[in-house]
Amino acid sequence: MKLSARNLSERVDTLYDAIVVGGGMGGLSAAIYLARYGLKCLIVEKGKGRSIWMQDLRNYVGLDPETSGGSIVKDSTKHALEWGADHLRGFVDEVVDEGDIFSVKVQIGRKNPVEATFKSKYVIAASGVIDVLPETDDMQNVFNYAGYTLHVCMICDGFDMWDQKAVLIAGRESQINAAFVLNWFTPYISVLTHGFEVSDEMKAKLADHGYPLYEQKIARFLGEKHKMSGVELADGTVVEATTGLINMGSIYHNHYLKGIDGLEWDGENLVTHGLAQTSHDRIFAIGDLKQGLNQVSIAVADGTKAATQIWRNIRRASAPRKWEENIKKPAEVA
Amino acid sequence: MKLSARNLSERVDTLYDAIVVGGGMGGLSAAIYLARYGLKCLIVEKGKGRSIWMQDLRNYVGLDPETSGGSIVKDSTKHALEWGADHLRGFVDEVVDEGDIFSVKVQIGRKNPVEATFKSKYVIAASGVIDVLPETDDMQNVFNYAGYTLHVCMICDGFDMWDQKAVLIAGRESQINAAFVLNWFTPYISVLTHGFEVSDEMKAKLADHGYPLYEQKIARFLGEKHKMSGVELADGTVVEATTGLINMGSIYHNHYLKGIDGLEWDGENLVTHGLAQTSHDRIFAIGDLKQGLNQVSIAVADGTKAATQIWRNIRRASAPRKWEENIKKPAEVA
């Protein structure tokens, strides 16, 4: 059922089997499996996740390579609802571990937000990351290219940059090292730091590879209809490029777990083992929030794994269902 | 490129980066990633894999739940070809480890088969399993229901059996234990052994749950238009059921790896770690052939992982591509 501030009362007494924080590809996979296991689950989706930026998802088996992330999320949300999942547009503020159950505090709506608390046995952290983009005076100009010809994922889109003139936009020096991987796809790399200054050592390494370095601020991206032709820097310099890779790091949506004891972290990623289990028995982490490759296919598989382990746990703790009318008396068996 | 006995000569001198044995969901995912990493890969697909039995794939994010396995394989094979993968309909007889490369011997065609040998740096074992079905005099009668209302995967299709009268068809006694998991979805379970006899202990356990047991051979499935209404046994008994689960084990397509030294097995499954790596540096195993859940989403993610690790290995062993025209002389850098 689609929940909103208006119909929350219908679920106020529900003890969910699992609350899935994040309704992207991984969270939807978890919800579809949970619902098909007959478990009560709620997806809380804040909107504007990484999926929405994907203009086309070219490496996922079964889909037309032109399919956008947004359309997948829309269709799969509908399927999850049809199988019986609940879905709420909201922002998870905090998850509180109360021993056997969690209280999940959700803010619903931006203006005059309503605060609601849901209860569940398990939590699946599927809230992922969002890529840091270069801040410029006109962000719409960035959005016009990001996800089209200005990429954030080399594994996903390196192929589409093949032997093109490319900019690599880094947020700090270590991120410039992506140039020495990106050169698998194209050697025509100009490195933009959007303002920070680079060590002599890195300068020499870039020069050795023939990759020009620009330490000025980016003024704007040039091109038309989402197709880049170059980047204009603050001093008026134009760097010619038909594609680009932004490698400025990620913002992790994991604040709501920071108060939980006993969770093992690797930086901002959750450490998982087995079927997407964290070091906390009743918290699972899937997709970009956990260690590993940030790929849709992997997030979707993680959702399968987390839901299956939760089903196993709940099933094993439940009494077996017998076919009562067929039960034979002990005498008949012997 | 689509290969066949007619155009093999075009690839006779090719050293593939990877040969993917099996063109189901996992193998296609691997091939799509490999091709998009710019690596040379060949899929060898024998046909009639498990995917083809799926009349609808209801739990895979992004697809209409009515999508059949066959249509996904067809579409994704086309995509893999478009990105640059080679695809050959053939049967892998043997993989021979020659130190740095593998020789992969393939039989092409059924009548008057042609034998061809391909060379590759890596092998991805994606040839999966096929479910054992009950043998009856009229196999077409079994095929009329298998994959429709007569299921082979409880995780995939348990939801579609909910509270229906169901038969569980086991191939040996231990497989009867699936009844005590299937009862999560329905308690109205009749157990059919298709001929083998069950221990008193198991009989008592089934009786305790009220699940009738039939040890006769199955004569045929009853119903129409792929919808089961029951099962007729050899002695004429009709067991009423609108759905069923076949749990008779799997045939593993792994014969071609049995001659390889140093592969770690868990029964017929390959043991993997990290990104779908087996205990052999240059052999990867994905999907149902490796340990773990047999789910499409997981096979697809495995394909992503194997291809990515192979790309990393090959990339790290390659000279970096420099932008030669931009290379500065040491004096300019200093």
XYZ file of N, CA and C in Angstrom, chain B residues 150-244:
285
model
N 3.736 -25.986 -12.049
C 4.574 -27.017 -11.432
C 5.990 -26.436 -11.374
N 6.395 -26.032 -10.183
C 7.598 -25.216 -10.042
C 8.823 -26.052 -9.683
N 9.990 -25.427 -9.877
C 11.232 -26.081 -9.457
C 12.000 -25.236 -8.444
N 11.512 -24.019 -8.170
C 12.241 -23.115 -7.273
C 11.271 -22.505 -6.271
N 11.402 -22.914 -5.008
C 10.479 -22.422 -3.988
C 10.660 -20.941 -3.717
N 11.911 -20.492 -3.690
C 12.182 -19.071 -3.430
C 11.523 -18.211 -4.508
N 11.630 -18.663 -5.751
C 11.063 -17.890 -6.859
C 9.532 -17.910 -6.836
N 8.964 -19.087 -6.574
C 7.549 -19.282 -6.879
C 6.684 -19.687 -5.692
N 7.279 -19.771 -4.496
C 6.485 -20.132 -3.319
C 5.252 -19.249 -3.195
N 5.425 -17.955 -3.448
C 4.327 -16.987 -3.341
C 3.138 -17.390 -4.201
N 3.434 -17.980 -5.358
C 2.374 -18.316 -6.312
C 1.704 -19.643 -5.964
N 2.145 -20.261 -4.857
C 1.561 -21.529 -4.386
C 0.740 -21.305 -3.114
N 0.639 -20.054 -2.711
C 0.122 -19.717 -1.383
C -1.209 -20.411 -1.056
N -1.172 -21.216 0.005
C -2.365 -21.889 0.548
C -3.120 -22.728 -0.477
N -2.415 -23.106 -1.553
C -3.018 -24.029 -2.516
C -2.698 -25.467 -2.139
N -3.519 -26.386 -2.637
C -3.162 -27.796 -2.527
C -1.988 -28.050 -3.464
N -0.916 -28.581 -2.895
C 0.338 -28.710 -3.646
C 0.891 -30.122 -3.525
N 1.537 -30.583 -4.587
C 2.337 -31.805 -4.458
C 3.804 -31.411 -4.342
N 4.509 -32.147 -3.492
C 5.958 -32.028 -3.456
C 6.512 -33.329 -4.029
N 7.272 -33.223 -5.099
C 7.814 -34.416 -5.750
C 9.301 -34.502 -5.429
N 9.669 -35.541 -4.692
C 11.064 -35.695 -4.255
C 11.708 -36.850 -5.010
N 13.014 -36.791 -5.141
C 13.757 -37.846 -5.832
C 14.435 -38.807 -4.875
N 14.622 -38.355 -3.639
C 15.161 -39.235 -2.586
C 14.684 -38.675 -1.241
N 14.854 -39.467 -0.209
C 14.200 -39.119 1.055
C 14.580 -37.742 1.590
N 15.867 -37.398 1.528
C 16.278 -36.111 2.105
C 15.566 -34.939 1.425
N 15.205 -35.124 0.165
C 14.535 -34.025 -0.561
C 13.104 -33.801 -0.081
N 12.566 -34.764 0.657
C 11.222 -34.590 1.230
C 11.216 -33.481 2.277
N 12.392 -33.238 2.871
C 12.455 -32.188 3.896
C 12.029 -30.820 3.384
N 12.027 -30.636 2.087
C 11.533 -29.370 1.527
C 10.087 -29.110 1.943
N 9.359 -30.188 2.287
C 7.973 -30.005 2.738
C 7.910 -29.097 3.967
N 8.943 -29.207 4.810
C 8.918 -28.456 6.070
C 9.425 -27.026 5.888
N 9.714 -26.663 4.671
C 9.973 -25.264 4.300
C 8.796 -24.769 3.452
N 8.367 -25.614 2.535
C 7.229 -25.269 1.669
C 5.983 -24.933 2.492
N 5.912 -25.503 3.706
C 4.722 -25.225 4.527
C 4.657 -23.773 5.003
N 5.712 -23.020 4.789
C 5.620 -21.561 4.985
C 4.579 -20.989 4.020
N 4.561 -21.523 2.804
C 3.693 -20.983 1.752
C 2.325 -21.672 1.737
N 2.326 -22.983 1.990
C 1.048 -23.712 2.042
C 1.212 -24.941 2.932
N 0.206 -25.236 3.754
C 0.276 -26.458 4.568
C -0.406 -27.649 3.879
N -0.974 -27.427 2.720
C -1.762 -28.481 2.066
C -0.882 -29.254 1.094
N 0.035 -30.008 1.665
C 1.103 -30.643 0.887
C 0.900 -32.155 0.829
N 0.878 -32.688 -0.382
C 0.945 -34.142 -0.564
C 2.323 -34.464 -1.118
N 2.965 -35.459 -0.539
C 4.330 -35.795 -0.941
C 4.307 -36.996 -1.887
N 4.919 -36.842 -3.036
C 5.007 -37.928 -4.026
C 6.468 -38.336 -4.178
N 6.723 -39.617 -4.074
C 8.129 -40.055 -4.219
C 8.415 -40.602 -5.610
N 7.377 -40.762 -6.423
C 7.573 -41.295 -7.780
C 8.291 -42.639 -7.738
N 7.962 -43.432 -6.713
C 8.443 -44.810 -6.722
C 9.298 -45.246 -5.553
N 10.082 -44.331 -4.982
C 10.970 -44.824 -3.916
C 10.208 -44.918 -2.584
N 10.734 -45.762 -1.711
C 10.071 -45.999 -0.423
C 10.732 -45.199 0.681
N 9.905 -44.782 1.606
C 10.305 -43.808 2.622
C 10.452 -44.516 3.969
N 11.395 -44.047 4.767
C 11.634 -44.659 6.082
C 10.453 -44.413 7.016
N 10.337 -45.266 8.042
C 9.259 -45.095 9.023
C 9.376 -43.754 9.742
N 10.602 -43.339 9.959
C 10.828 -42.065 10.658
C 10.228 -40.902 9.856
N 10.521 -40.883 8.556
C 9.974 -39.818 7.706
C 8.450 -39.938 7.600
N 7.971 -41.158 7.503
C 6.510 -41.362 7.456
C 5.834 -40.749 8.681
N 6.449 -40.989 9.836
C 5.862 -40.479 11.080
C 5.896 -38.950 11.096
N 6.981 -38.392 10.584
C 7.112 -36.925 10.569
C 6.069 -36.310 9.631
N 5.890 -36.932 8.488
C 4.884 -36.426 7.543
C 3.482 -36.559 8.144
N 3.236 -37.694 8.779
C 1.920 -37.911 9.393
C 1.672 -36.881 10.488
N 2.711 -36.582 11.231
C 2.596 -35.593 12.300
C 2.203 -34.215 11.747
N 2.653 -33.939 10.541
C 2.297 -32.664 9.899
C 1.004 -32.763 9.099
N 0.489 -33.987 8.962
C -0.743 -34.158 8.185
C -0.518 -34.133 6.680
N 0.704 -34.439 6.236
C 1.003 -34.404 4.802
C 0.927 -35.818 4.242
N -0.079 -36.126 3.428
C -0.189 -37.471 2.863
C 1.033 -37.820 2.013
N 1.371 -39.099 2.028
C 2.536 -39.594 1.297
C 2.081 -40.636 0.286
N 2.570 -40.512 -0.938
C 2.253 -41.476 -1.995
C 3.564 -41.976 -2.582
N 3.770 -43.286 -2.489
C 5.054 -43.849 -2.938
C 4.951 -44.478 -4.325
N 3.783 -44.338 -4.957
C 3.639 -44.903 -6.302
C 4.320 -44.022 -7.357
N 4.524 -44.619 -8.520
C 5.015 -43.860 -9.667
C 3.949 -42.856 -10.113
N 4.402 -41.746 -10.635
C 3.494 -40.773 -11.245
C 3.172 -41.248 -12.660
N 1.887 -41.303 -12.988
C 1.503 -41.668 -14.364
C 1.447 -40.424 -15.242
N 0.724 -39.403 -14.745
C 0.665 -38.161 -15.521
C 0.088 -37.024 -14.683
N 0.356 -35.811 -15.161
C -0.193 -34.617 -14.525
C -1.520 -34.294 -15.192
N -2.487 -33.882 -14.381
C -3.824 -33.576 -14.884
C -4.024 -32.067 -14.875
N -4.846 -31.597 -15.795
C -5.135 -30.176 -15.848
C -5.318 -29.750 -17.283
N -5.385 -28.435 -17.493
C -5.401 -27.962 -18.876
C -4.778 -26.579 -18.969
N -4.303 -26.266 -20.156
C -3.653 -24.971 -20.417
C -2.593 -24.644 -19.354
N -1.713 -25.598 -19.063
C -0.613 -25.434 -18.116
C -1.068 -25.296 -16.662
N -2.376 -25.380 -16.407
C -2.866 -25.273 -15.018
C -3.163 -26.663 -14.469
N -2.402 -27.043 -13.450
C -2.598 -28.354 -12.842
C -3.922 -28.442 -12.093
N -4.526 -29.644 -12.141
C -5.661 -29.904 -11.247
C -5.352 -31.115 -10.357
N -4.335 -31.873 -10.723
C -3.973 -33.011 -9.895
C -2.902 -33.862 -10.543
N -2.595 -34.972 -9.878
C -1.605 -35.911 -10.395
C -2.214 -37.313 -10.335
N -2.122 -38.024 -11.449
C -2.608 -39.406 -11.476
C -1.425 -40.338 -11.264
N -1.571 -41.250 -10.314
C -0.484 -42.183 -10.004
C -0.686 -43.487 -10.764
N 0.335 -44.329 -10.734
C 0.327 -45.576 -11.517
C -0.851 -46.482 -11.160
N -1.283 -46.453 -9.896
C -2.385 -47.333 -9.486
C -3.746 -46.677 -9.709
N -3.749 -45.528 -10.413
C -5.009 -44.872 -10.729
C -5.454 -43.842 -9.701
N -4.767 -43.795 -8.555
C -5.089 -42.785 -7.532
C -4.904 -41.388 -8.131
N -5.843 -40.488 -7.842
C -5.669 -39.099 -8.256
C -5.446 -38.238 -7.013
N -4.314 -37.533 -7.000
C -4.007 -36.611 -5.903
C -4.386 -35.214 -6.378
N -5.316 -34.621 -5.670
C -5.795 -33.302 -6.055
C -4.736 -32.242 -5.711
N -4.393 -31.389 -6.655
C -3.409 -30.327 -6.400
C -3.458 -29.332 -7.549
N -3.406 -28.055 -7.214
C -3.403 -27.037 -8.268
C -1.996 -26.502 -8.533
N -1.041 -26.992 -7.748
C 0.336 -26.545 -7.954
C 1.279 -27.628 -7.429
N 2.548 -27.464 -7.701
C 3.487 -28.464 -7.235
C 4.905 -27.928 -7.234
